mmCIF file of C-alpha atoms in Angstrom:
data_model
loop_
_atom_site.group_PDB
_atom_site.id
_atom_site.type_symbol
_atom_site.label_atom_id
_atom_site.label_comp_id
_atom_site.label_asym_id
_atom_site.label_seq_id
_atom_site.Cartn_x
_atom_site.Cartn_y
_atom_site.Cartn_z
ATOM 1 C CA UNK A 1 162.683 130.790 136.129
ATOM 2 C CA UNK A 2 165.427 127.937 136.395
ATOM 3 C CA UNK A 3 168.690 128.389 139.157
ATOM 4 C CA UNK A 4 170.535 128.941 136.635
ATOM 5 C CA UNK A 5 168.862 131.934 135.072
ATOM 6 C CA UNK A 6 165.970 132.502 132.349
ATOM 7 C CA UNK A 7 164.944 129.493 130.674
ATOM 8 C CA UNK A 8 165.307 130.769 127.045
ATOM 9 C CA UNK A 9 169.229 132.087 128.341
ATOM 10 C CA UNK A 10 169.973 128.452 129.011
ATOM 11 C CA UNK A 11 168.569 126.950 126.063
ATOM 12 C CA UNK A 12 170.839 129.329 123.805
ATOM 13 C CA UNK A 13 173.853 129.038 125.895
ATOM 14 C CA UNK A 14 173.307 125.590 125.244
ATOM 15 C CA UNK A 15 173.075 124.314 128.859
ATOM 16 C CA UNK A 16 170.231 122.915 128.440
ATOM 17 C CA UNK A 17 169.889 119.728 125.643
ATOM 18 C CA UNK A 18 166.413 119.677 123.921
ATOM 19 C CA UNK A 19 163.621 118.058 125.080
ATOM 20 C CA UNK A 20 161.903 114.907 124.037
ATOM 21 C CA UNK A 21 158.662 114.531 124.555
ATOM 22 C CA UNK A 22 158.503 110.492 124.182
ATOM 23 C CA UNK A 23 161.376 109.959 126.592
ATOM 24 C CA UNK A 24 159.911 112.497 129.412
ATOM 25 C CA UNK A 25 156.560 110.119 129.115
ATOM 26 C CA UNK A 26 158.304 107.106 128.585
ATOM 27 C CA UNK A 27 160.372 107.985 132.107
ATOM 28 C CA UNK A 28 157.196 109.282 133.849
ATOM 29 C CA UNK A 29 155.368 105.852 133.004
ATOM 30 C CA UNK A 30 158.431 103.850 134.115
ATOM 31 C CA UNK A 31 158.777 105.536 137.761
ATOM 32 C CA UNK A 32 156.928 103.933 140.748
ATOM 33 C CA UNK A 33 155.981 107.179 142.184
ATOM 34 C CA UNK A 34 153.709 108.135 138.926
ATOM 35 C CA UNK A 35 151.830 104.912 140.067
ATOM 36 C CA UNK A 36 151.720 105.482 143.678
ATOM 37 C CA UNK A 37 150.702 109.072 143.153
ATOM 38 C CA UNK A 38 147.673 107.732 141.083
ATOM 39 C CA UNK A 39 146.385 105.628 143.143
ATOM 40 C CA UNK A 40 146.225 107.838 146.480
ATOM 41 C CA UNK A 41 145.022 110.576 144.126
ATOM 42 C CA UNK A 42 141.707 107.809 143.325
ATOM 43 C CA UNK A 43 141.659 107.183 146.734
ATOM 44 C CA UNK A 44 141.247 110.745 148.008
ATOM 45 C CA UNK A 45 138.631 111.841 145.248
ATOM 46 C CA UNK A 46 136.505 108.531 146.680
ATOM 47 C CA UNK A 47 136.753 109.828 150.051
ATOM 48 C CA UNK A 48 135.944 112.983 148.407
ATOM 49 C CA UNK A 49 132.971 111.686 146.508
ATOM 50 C CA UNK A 50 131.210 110.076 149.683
ATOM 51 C CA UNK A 51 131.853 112.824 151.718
ATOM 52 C CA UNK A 52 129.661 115.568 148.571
ATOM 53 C CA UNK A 53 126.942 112.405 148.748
ATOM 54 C CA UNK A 54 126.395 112.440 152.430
ATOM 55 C CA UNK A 55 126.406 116.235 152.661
ATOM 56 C CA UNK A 56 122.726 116.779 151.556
ATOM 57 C CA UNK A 57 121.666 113.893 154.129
ATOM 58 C CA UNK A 58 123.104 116.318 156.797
ATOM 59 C CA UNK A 59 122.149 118.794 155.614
ATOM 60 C CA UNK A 60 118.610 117.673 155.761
ATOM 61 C CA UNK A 61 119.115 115.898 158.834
ATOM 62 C CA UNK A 62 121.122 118.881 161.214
ATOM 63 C CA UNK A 63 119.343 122.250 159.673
ATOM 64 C CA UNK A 64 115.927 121.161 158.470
ATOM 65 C CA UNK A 65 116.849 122.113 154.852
ATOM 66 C CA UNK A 66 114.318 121.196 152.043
ATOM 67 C CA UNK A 67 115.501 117.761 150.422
ATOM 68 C CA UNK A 68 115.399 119.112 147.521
ATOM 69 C CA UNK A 69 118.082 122.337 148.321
ATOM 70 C CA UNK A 70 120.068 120.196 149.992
ATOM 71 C CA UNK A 71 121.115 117.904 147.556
ATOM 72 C CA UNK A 72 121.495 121.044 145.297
ATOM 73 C CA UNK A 73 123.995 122.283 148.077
ATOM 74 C CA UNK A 74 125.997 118.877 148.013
ATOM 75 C CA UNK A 75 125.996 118.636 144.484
ATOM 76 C CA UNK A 76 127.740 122.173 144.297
ATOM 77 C CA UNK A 77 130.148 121.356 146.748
ATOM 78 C CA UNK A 78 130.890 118.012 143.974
ATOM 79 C CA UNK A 79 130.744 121.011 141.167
ATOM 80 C CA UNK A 80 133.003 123.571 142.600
ATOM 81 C CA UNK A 81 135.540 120.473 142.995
ATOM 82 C CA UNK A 82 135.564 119.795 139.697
ATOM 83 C CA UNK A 83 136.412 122.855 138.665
ATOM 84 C CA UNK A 84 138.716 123.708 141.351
ATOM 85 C CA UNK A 85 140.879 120.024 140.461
ATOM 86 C CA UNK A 86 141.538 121.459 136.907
ATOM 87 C CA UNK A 87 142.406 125.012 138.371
ATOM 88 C CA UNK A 88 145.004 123.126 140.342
#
């Protein structure tokens, strides 16, 4: 799984030093990109958020649904996002 062969083949050839799990965080928080990437990730789930809260309105509005269903409808579009976000 790494280019230069199995991960556990590198480790005991000794390729690879140990990791540390307070310097790989301490690196992440320190790089720009981790911020950047952040804040166009809260971005996009806003645009994502208005976009699940005007569904049921047009829903209602375009096919005549119920109020009621359709703001079921947009809330499981909001659901299966949630879910699908931790599934990656």
């Amino acid at each position: 799984d790494l280019p230069d062969g199995q991960l556990a083949d590198v480790r005991n050839a000794g390729a690879l030093p140990p990791s540390n799990i307070k310097r790989s965080i301490l690196a992440a928080v320190r790089n720009y990109r981790t911020f950047v990437l952040m804040i166009l990730y809260c971005c996009s789930f806003g645009v994502e958020l208005t976009m699940n809260n005007l569904l049921s309105a047009y829903f209602y509005d375009q096919f005549g649904v119920p109020l009621s269903v359709a703001g079921t409808i947009g809330a499981s579009f909001g659901f299966m996002n949630l879910f699908a976000r931790s599934l990656g």
